Amino acid sequence: MSLTDHLLARIAHDGPITVADYMTECLLHPTHGYYTTRDPLGTQGDFITAPEVSQMFGELIGLSLAQSWLNQGHPDHFVLAELGPGRGTLMADILRATRSVPGFHDAVEVLLLEASPTLQNLQAQTLKDYAPHWIDSVADLPESPLFLVANEFFDALPIRQFLRDGDSWRERLIGVEDGALAYGLGPRVPQIALKHRLDDTQNGDLVELCAAAIPIITVIAGRIGTHGGAGLIVDYGDWHSLGDTFQALKAHERAYPLAAPGQSDLTAHVDFEPLALAARAAGCAYTRLTPQGVFLERLGISTRAQALAAPLGGSELDTLVSAHRRLTHPDEMGNLFKVLGLYPSPSSPPPGLEP
C-alpha cells in the first residue's frame, strides 16, 4: 500500500485530517516517510542547506558557540547538541573550527537529535572521530551547560492552519475530493490559542500554529537558563505568522504539497515570536531576530572568504564567491533566513547577535 492509499483509507475511516497530521505522515511514516527513507540533501536530493553550501557557515557557528563557552567561564563539561543534523556536515565544521580553542574538545559531549535512520548512518560516518551520541527527544538532554544549534529544524515541525471567519476560526483540513487528496475547511469555532490574533488579523486571513515547537524550545531554554550555554536557531520565517507558508520541495523545485505524499520535503516558515516568548517563560533570555546575512557578516564571513580565496582560481574561486553570496546576500539566503539566539540572562548574547 502506498502512502497515498494509506492516507485515503485513513480519511475514509476517520474523516479529514489536519495539516499537522498530514505532515507527520508524509515526513515520518515508518516505511513511506520522506525523512525515514532517504537522504534528501545535496544536488542529487531535493534541497541544499547552508552547511552544504559552504564550510564557512559551520565554522562561524562553531566560533560563536565557542566564544559563548569562553564568556561563561569555559565549564569543564558541556553538551554540544544539534537538532536535525542532516548529514553531520554542520557539526563536523563546528568541531573542526573549534579544535584550536583550548579545552573545548576536552569538555565537550556531542549529542544529536535525528529521527531518520538513513541520516543517522550518514552522521555516524561523518562524525566518527568525535564519538557522538543520539537522543530521541530534547527531554533526554542532560542537566548541564548546553550549547545548541538548530538549522532548518523547526520549519519541518508539523503546523496547523486556521482561516479567520469573523471572531472565530475554521481549520484548514485535508480530505478527499474525486478520489484525490484535497483541501477543505472545518467548522467555525473559537480558538483560545488564537484569541490574541484577533487584534492583528482581518476576516479571511490565514494563521499557522506550530504547537510541537513550544515543548521543545521550553526544554532547551530551561537547560540554558538553569545551567548556562547558548542556542542558535537558524531558519526561514519571521517574527509573526501571517499567510499560507506550507510548501513542498522536490528536486529543488516547488511542488504541490498534496501531489505526492512522502516524495517531497514539506515545510512551513517558522514563527519566531512564540519560540522567543516560550524561551523567556522558561527563564532564558533571547536576542533580537537577525537576518542570517547580517549575523554571518558580524562574525567575519567576508574575511574568512578572502582567506579561503587566496590560493584559489578559476572555477574553485567562482564556487567560493557564489557560496558567500548565497549565504549572505539579501536576495538569496541572507534575508530569508533568520537567527534567534538563546542565552542565560546574566550573560552576554552569542557573538553576532544583539539583546
GROMACS .gro file of C-alpha atoms in nm:
model
  355
    1MET     CA    1   0.000   0.000   0.000
    2SER     CA    2   0.140   0.340  -0.099
    3LEU     CA    3   0.131   0.636   0.140
    4THR     CA    4  -0.140   0.794  -0.076
    5ASP     CA    5  -0.354   0.481  -0.041
    6HIS     CA    6  -0.287   0.478   0.334
    7LEU     CA    7  -0.398   0.840   0.368
    8LEU     CA    8  -0.709   0.790   0.155
    9ALA     CA    9  -0.806   0.490   0.368
   10ARG     CA   10  -0.742   0.679   0.691
   11ILE     CA   11  -0.955   0.973   0.580
   12ALA     CA   12  -1.233   0.741   0.460
   13HIS     CA   13  -1.236   0.577   0.805
   14ASP     CA   14  -1.173   0.874   1.037
   15GLY     CA   15  -1.264   1.182   0.834
   16PRO     CA   16  -1.046   1.475   0.721
   17ILE     CA   17  -0.707   1.522   0.887
   18THR     CA   18  -0.520   1.834   0.992
   19VAL     CA   19  -0.223   1.972   0.800
   20ALA     CA   20  -0.011   1.869   1.102
   21ASP     CA   21  -0.127   1.507   1.076
   22TYR     CA   22  -0.056   1.511   0.704
   23MET     CA   23   0.297   1.649   0.755
   24THR     CA   24   0.372   1.389   1.022
   25GLU     CA   25   0.259   1.101   0.799
   26CYS     CA   26   0.445   1.230   0.494
   27LEU     CA   27   0.772   1.304   0.670
   28LEU     CA   28   0.796   1.034   0.936
   29HIS     CA   29   0.583   0.734   0.832
   30PRO     CA   30   0.797   0.430   0.922
   31THR     CA   31   0.807   0.281   0.571
   32HIS     CA   32   0.695   0.562   0.339
   33GLY     CA   33   0.808   0.878   0.520
   34TYR     CA   34   1.023   1.129   0.336
   35TYR     CA   35   1.287   1.157   0.610
   36THR     CA   36   1.282   0.790   0.711
   37THR     CA   37   1.355   0.654   0.365
   38ARG     CA   38   1.619   0.874   0.201
   39ASP     CA   39   1.897   1.130   0.214
   40PRO     CA   40   1.715   1.442   0.093
   41LEU     CA   41   2.015   1.675   0.086
   42GLY     CA   42   2.253   1.796  -0.180
   43THR     CA   43   2.244   1.839  -0.556
   44GLN     CA   44   2.109   1.486  -0.600
   45GLY     CA   45   1.843   1.541  -0.335
   46ASP     CA   46   1.562   1.792  -0.305
   47PHE     CA   47   1.725   2.083  -0.122
   48ILE     CA   48   2.060   2.219  -0.002
   49THR     CA   49   2.107   2.365   0.346
   50ALA     CA   50   2.360   2.630   0.446
   51PRO     CA   51   2.623   2.383   0.577
   52GLU     CA   52   2.617   2.208   0.238
   53VAL     CA   53   2.668   2.544   0.062
   54SER     CA   54   2.999   2.621   0.235
   55GLN     CA   55   3.216   2.522   0.529
   56MET     CA   56   3.218   2.891   0.631
   57PHE     CA   57   2.867   2.863   0.777
   58GLY     CA   58   2.954   2.588   1.025
   59GLU     CA   59   3.291   2.740   1.111
   60LEU     CA   60   3.134   3.069   1.216
   61ILE     CA   61   2.851   2.898   1.406
   62GLY     CA   62   3.118   2.700   1.593
   63LEU     CA   63   3.324   3.005   1.681
   64SER     CA   64   3.015   3.190   1.807
   65LEU     CA   65   2.927   2.900   2.037
   66ALA     CA   66   3.290   2.859   2.148
   67GLN     CA   67   3.317   3.226   2.237
   68SER     CA   68   2.995   3.195   2.440
   69TRP     CA   69   3.154   2.899   2.620
   70LEU     CA   70   3.460   3.110   2.700
   71ASN     CA   71   3.249   3.407   2.807
   72GLN     CA   72   3.066   3.184   3.055
   73GLY     CA   73   3.382   3.064   3.227
   74HIS     CA   74   3.457   2.765   2.998
   75PRO     CA   75   3.275   2.496   3.202
   76ASP     CA   76   3.476   2.173   3.217
   77HIS     CA   77   3.184   1.966   3.088
   78PHE     CA   78   2.912   2.073   2.850
   79VAL     CA   79   2.679   1.935   2.584
   80LEU     CA   80   2.716   2.042   2.223
   81ALA     CA   81   2.388   1.944   2.058
   82GLU     CA   82   2.231   1.973   1.716
   83LEU     CA   83   1.867   1.922   1.627
   84GLY     CA   84   1.815   1.766   1.284
   85PRO     CA   85   2.186   1.734   1.192
   86GLY     CA   86   2.137   1.628   0.827
   87ARG     CA   87   2.450   1.451   0.709
   88GLY     CA   88   2.652   1.577   1.007
   89THR     CA   89   2.823   1.842   0.793
   90LEU     CA   90   2.741   2.135   1.022
   91MET     CA   91   2.855   1.957   1.337
   92ALA     CA   92   3.175   1.843   1.164
   93ASP     CA   93   3.253   2.202   1.061
   94ILE     CA   94   3.176   2.328   1.413
   95LEU     CA   95   3.411   2.073   1.568
   96ARG     CA   96   3.687   2.137   1.316
   97ALA     CA   97   3.668   2.514   1.370
   98THR     CA   98   3.681   2.478   1.749
   99ARG     CA   99   3.972   2.236   1.758
  100SER     CA  100   4.214   2.518   1.838
  101VAL     CA  101   4.005   2.657   2.126
  102PRO     CA  102   4.194   2.543   2.439
  103GLY     CA  103   3.994   2.295   2.647
  104PHE     CA  104   3.684   2.300   2.426
  105HIS     CA  105   3.714   1.946   2.290
  106ASP     CA  106   3.825   1.808   2.626
  107ALA     CA  107   3.499   1.932   2.782
  108VAL     CA  108   3.253   1.854   2.502
  109GLU     CA  109   2.987   1.584   2.478
  110VAL     CA  110   2.828   1.570   2.132
  111LEU     CA  111   2.457   1.485   2.118
  112LEU     CA  112   2.239   1.465   1.806
  113LEU     CA  113   1.861   1.459   1.775
  114GLU     CA  114   1.769   1.282   1.450
  115ALA     CA  115   1.454   1.091   1.352
  116SER     CA  116   1.584   0.946   1.024
  117PRO     CA  117   1.776   0.614   1.039
  118THR     CA  118   1.923   0.693   0.697
  119LEU     CA  119   2.064   1.025   0.816
  120GLN     CA  120   2.181   0.876   1.146
  121ASN     CA  121   2.402   0.638   0.948
  122LEU     CA  122   2.547   0.927   0.747
  123GLN     CA  123   2.608   1.128   1.065
  124ALA     CA  124   2.788   0.833   1.223
  125GLN     CA  125   3.027   0.821   0.925
  126THR     CA  126   3.084   1.197   0.912
  127LEU     CA  127   3.142   1.232   1.287
  128LYS     CA  128   3.317   0.902   1.363
  129ASP     CA  129   3.616   1.084   1.513
  130TYR     CA  130   3.402   1.265   1.771
  131ALA     CA  131   3.201   0.981   1.932
  132PRO     CA  132   2.856   1.140   1.903
  133HIS     CA  133   2.550   1.001   2.078
  134TRP     CA  134   2.192   1.018   1.957
  135ILE     CA  135   1.889   1.114   2.162
  136ASP     CA  136   1.521   1.057   2.084
  137SER     CA  137   1.388   1.375   2.244
  138VAL     CA  138   1.512   1.704   2.386
  139ALA     CA  139   1.389   1.567   2.720
  140ASP     CA  140   1.696   1.338   2.701
  141LEU     CA  141   1.933   1.638   2.715
  142PRO     CA  142   2.129   1.613   3.042
  143GLU     CA  143   2.108   1.873   3.315
  144SER     CA  144   2.431   2.051   3.222
  145PRO     CA  145   2.550   2.354   3.023
  146LEU     CA  146   2.403   2.331   2.674
  147PHE     CA  147   2.538   2.483   2.353
  148LEU     CA  148   2.292   2.402   2.080
  149VAL     CA  149   2.229   2.470   1.714
  150ALA     CA  150   1.912   2.403   1.516
  151ASN     CA  151   1.950   2.483   1.148
  152GLU     CA  152   1.636   2.421   0.941
  153PHE     CA  153   1.485   2.206   1.215
  154PHE     CA  154   1.178   2.396   1.329
  155ASP     CA  155   1.049   2.451   0.973
  156ALA     CA  156   0.984   2.077   0.939
  157LEU     CA  157   0.772   2.050   1.254
  158PRO     CA  158   0.402   1.995   1.182
  159ILE     CA  159   0.177   2.301   1.167
  160ARG     CA  160  -0.196   2.359   1.180
  161GLN     CA  161  -0.359   2.628   0.968
  162PHE     CA  162  -0.659   2.842   1.063
  163LEU     CA  163  -0.864   3.079   0.848
  164ARG     CA  164  -1.024   3.369   1.031
  165ASP     CA  165  -1.403   3.378   0.997
  166GLY     CA  166  -1.548   3.673   1.187
  167ASP     CA  167  -1.443   3.639   1.551
  168SER     CA  168  -1.382   3.265   1.513
  169TRP     CA  169  -1.162   3.038   1.304
  170ARG     CA  170  -1.201   2.750   1.061
  171GLU     CA  171  -0.921   2.495   1.048
  172ARG     CA  172  -0.778   2.400   0.711
  173LEU     CA  173  -0.816   2.025   0.673
  174ILE     CA  174  -0.718   1.763   0.416
  175GLY     CA  175  -0.991   1.537   0.285
  176VAL     CA  176  -1.081   1.359  -0.039
  177GLU     CA  177  -1.244   1.500  -0.349
  178ASP     CA  178  -1.298   1.294  -0.666
  179GLY     CA  179  -1.069   1.025  -0.529
  180ALA     CA  180  -0.776   1.260  -0.463
  181LEU     CA  181  -0.646   1.446  -0.159
  182ALA     CA  182  -0.790   1.797  -0.139
  183TYR     CA  183  -0.805   2.093   0.098
  184GLY     CA  184  -1.120   2.183   0.287
  185LEU     CA  185  -1.229   2.377   0.595
  186GLY     CA  186  -1.356   2.259   0.931
  187PRO     CA  187  -1.645   2.416   1.123
  188ARG     CA  188  -1.638   2.771   1.254
  189VAL     CA  189  -1.521   2.755   1.618
  190PRO     CA  190  -1.334   2.984   1.861
  191GLN     CA  191  -0.965   2.905   1.915
  192ILE     CA  192  -0.824   3.002   2.254
  193ALA     CA  193  -0.468   2.980   2.121
  194LEU     CA  194  -0.554   3.240   1.856
  195LYS     CA  195  -0.753   3.482   2.071
  196HIS     CA  196  -0.468   3.735   2.066
  197ARG     CA  197  -0.454   3.720   1.684
  198LEU     CA  198  -0.799   3.878   1.653
  199ASP     CA  199  -0.624   4.210   1.716
  200ASP     CA  200  -0.387   4.193   1.419
  201THR     CA  201  -0.572   3.990   1.155
  202GLN     CA  202  -0.867   4.051   0.926
  203ASN     CA  203  -1.151   3.832   0.809
  204GLY     CA  204  -1.010   3.572   0.566
  205ASP     CA  205  -0.652   3.587   0.697
  206LEU     CA  206  -0.471   3.257   0.748
  207VAL     CA  207  -0.256   3.195   1.056
  208GLU     CA  208  -0.031   2.896   1.127
  209LEU     CA  209   0.037   2.737   1.464
  210CYS     CA  210   0.323   2.500   1.545
  211ALA     CA  211   0.228   2.350   1.881
  212ALA     CA  212   0.508   2.092   1.861
  213ALA     CA  213   0.774   2.365   1.878
  214ILE     CA  214   0.680   2.501   2.219
  215PRO     CA  215   0.768   2.200   2.439
  216ILE     CA  216   1.096   2.163   2.250
  217ILE     CA  217   1.204   2.524   2.298
  218THR     CA  218   1.085   2.516   2.659
  219VAL     CA  219   1.319   2.228   2.745
  220ILE     CA  220   1.613   2.384   2.561
  221ALA     CA  221   1.561   2.725   2.721
  222GLY     CA  222   1.519   2.563   3.062
  223ARG     CA  223   1.856   2.388   3.033
  224ILE     CA  224   2.032   2.706   2.915
  225GLY     CA  225   1.861   2.930   3.169
  226THR     CA  226   1.944   2.695   3.457
  227HIS     CA  227   2.288   2.558   3.368
  228GLY     CA  228   2.426   2.808   3.114
  229GLY     CA  229   2.504   2.774   2.746
  230ALA     CA  230   2.367   2.922   2.427
  231GLY     CA  231   2.129   2.828   2.149
  232LEU     CA  232   2.134   2.933   1.784
  233ILE     CA  233   1.813   2.873   1.590
  234VAL     CA  234   1.853   2.937   1.217
  235ASP     CA  235   1.556   2.904   0.987
  236TYR     CA  236   1.340   3.078   0.732
  237GLY     CA  237   1.049   3.268   0.873
  238ASP     CA  238   0.978   3.587   1.064
  239TRP     CA  239   0.860   3.729   1.394
  240HIS     CA  240   0.488   3.695   1.333
  241SER     CA  241   0.296   3.428   1.137
  242LEU     CA  242   0.055   3.551   0.872
  243GLY     CA  243  -0.046   3.378   0.549
  244ASP     CA  244  -0.006   3.033   0.397
  245THR     CA  245   0.361   2.925   0.402
  246PHE     CA  246   0.305   2.547   0.379
  247GLN     CA  247   0.520   2.425   0.091
  248ALA     CA  248   0.669   2.122  -0.078
  249LEU     CA  249   1.009   2.096  -0.244
  250LYS     CA  250   1.114   1.823  -0.485
  251ALA     CA  251   1.434   1.823  -0.694
  252HIS     CA  252   1.499   2.183  -0.586
  253GLU     CA  253   1.166   2.300  -0.730
  254ARG     CA  254   0.838   2.393  -0.566
  255ALA     CA  255   0.573   2.122  -0.580
  256TYR     CA  256   0.207   2.090  -0.483
  257PRO     CA  257   0.207   1.966  -0.120
  258LEU     CA  258  -0.074   1.713  -0.175
  259ALA     CA  259   0.053   1.574  -0.506
  260ALA     CA  260   0.295   1.301  -0.396
  261PRO     CA  261   0.280   1.220  -0.024
  262GLY     CA  262   0.615   1.107   0.111
  263GLN     CA  263   0.801   1.202  -0.207
  264SER     CA  264   0.880   1.568  -0.134
  265ASP     CA  265   1.004   1.777   0.156
  266LEU     CA  266   0.726   1.956   0.346
  267THR     CA  267   0.800   2.269   0.549
  268ALA     CA  268   0.647   2.594   0.670
  269HIS     CA  269   0.801   2.925   0.768
  270VAL     CA  270   0.893   2.948   1.135
  271ASP     CA  271   0.702   3.190   1.356
  272PHE     CA  272   0.985   3.301   1.586
  273GLU     CA  273   0.770   3.507   1.822
  274PRO     CA  274   0.614   3.217   2.018
  275LEU     CA  275   0.955   3.047   2.034
  276ALA     CA  276   1.112   3.355   2.191
  277LEU     CA  277   0.825   3.409   2.435
  278ALA     CA  278   0.831   3.042   2.541
  279ALA     CA  279   1.206   3.068   2.597
  280ARG     CA  280   1.159   3.372   2.818
  281ALA     CA  281   0.885   3.194   3.014
  282ALA     CA  282   1.133   2.909   3.074
  283GLY     CA  283   1.385   3.150   3.226
  284CYS     CA  284   1.608   3.218   2.926
  285ALA     CA  285   1.695   3.543   2.751
  286TYR     CA  286   1.659   3.577   2.374
  287THR     CA  287   1.823   3.800   2.116
  288ARG     CA  288   1.690   4.031   1.851
  289LEU     CA  289   1.581   3.831   1.546
  290THR     CA  290   1.865   3.886   1.298
  291PRO     CA  291   1.893   3.814   0.923
  292GLN     CA  292   2.140   3.533   0.851
  293GLY     CA  293   2.350   3.755   0.626
  294VAL     CA  294   2.392   4.019   0.897
  295PHE     CA  295   2.477   3.753   1.156
  296LEU     CA  296   2.745   3.595   0.936
  297GLU     CA  297   2.896   3.931   0.835
  298ARG     CA  298   2.926   4.031   1.201
  299LEU     CA  299   3.117   3.708   1.261
  300GLY     CA  300   3.359   3.784   0.978
  301ILE     CA  301   3.244   3.569   0.687
  302SER     CA  302   3.387   3.809   0.429
  303THR     CA  303   3.730   3.798   0.593
  304ARG     CA  304   3.711   3.418   0.607
  305ALA     CA  305   3.606   3.405   0.241
  306GLN     CA  306   3.902   3.620   0.143
  307ALA     CA  307   4.140   3.389   0.328
  308LEU     CA  308   3.993   3.082   0.160
  309ALA     CA  309   4.001   3.256  -0.179
  310ALA     CA  310   4.370   3.349  -0.165
  311PRO     CA  311   4.508   3.025  -0.317
  312LEU     CA  312   4.212   2.965  -0.550
  313GLY     CA  313   4.142   3.050  -0.911
  314GLY     CA  314   3.908   2.960  -1.193
  315SER     CA  315   3.600   2.752  -1.111
  316GLU     CA  316   3.706   2.696  -0.748
  317LEU     CA  317   3.715   3.069  -0.686
  318ASP     CA  318   3.382   3.113  -0.864
  319THR     CA  319   3.228   2.847  -0.639
  320LEU     CA  320   3.353   3.020  -0.325
  321VAL     CA  321   3.226   3.361  -0.437
  322SER     CA  322   2.888   3.207  -0.523
  323ALA     CA  323   2.869   3.037  -0.182
  324HIS     CA  324   2.944   3.361   0.002
  325ARG     CA  325   2.673   3.537  -0.196
  326ARG     CA  326   2.420   3.261  -0.140
  327LEU     CA  327   2.470   3.262   0.236
  328THR     CA  328   2.469   3.639   0.286
  329HIS     CA  329   2.303   3.831   0.001
  330PRO     CA  330   1.957   3.976   0.076
  331ASP     CA  331   1.821   3.827  -0.248
  332GLU     CA  332   1.935   3.477  -0.151
  333MET     CA  333   1.954   3.320   0.198
  334GLY     CA  334   2.076   3.640   0.364
  335ASN     CA  335   1.735   3.788   0.445
  336LEU     CA  336   1.506   3.486   0.405
  337PHE     CA  337   1.680   3.304   0.690
  338LYS     CA  338   1.682   3.449   1.040
  339VAL     CA  339   1.881   3.373   1.354
  340LEU     CA  340   1.739   3.370   1.708
  341GLY     CA  341   1.984   3.334   1.995
  342LEU     CA  342   1.912   3.199   2.343
  343TYR     CA  343   2.136   3.263   2.644
  344PRO     CA  344   2.124   3.284   3.025
  345SER     CA  345   2.013   3.631   3.127
  346PRO     CA  346   2.322   3.726   3.332
  347SER     CA  347   2.549   3.653   3.034
  348SER     CA  348   2.608   3.831   2.705
  349PRO     CA  349   2.431   3.706   2.390
  350PRO     CA  350   2.612   3.479   2.144
  351PRO     CA  351   2.852   3.676   1.922
  352GLY     CA  352   2.686   3.802   1.605
  353LEU     CA  353   2.358   3.876   1.784
  354GLU     CA  354   2.218   4.160   1.997
  355PRO     CA  355   1.996   4.153   2.309
   0.00000   0.00000   0.00000
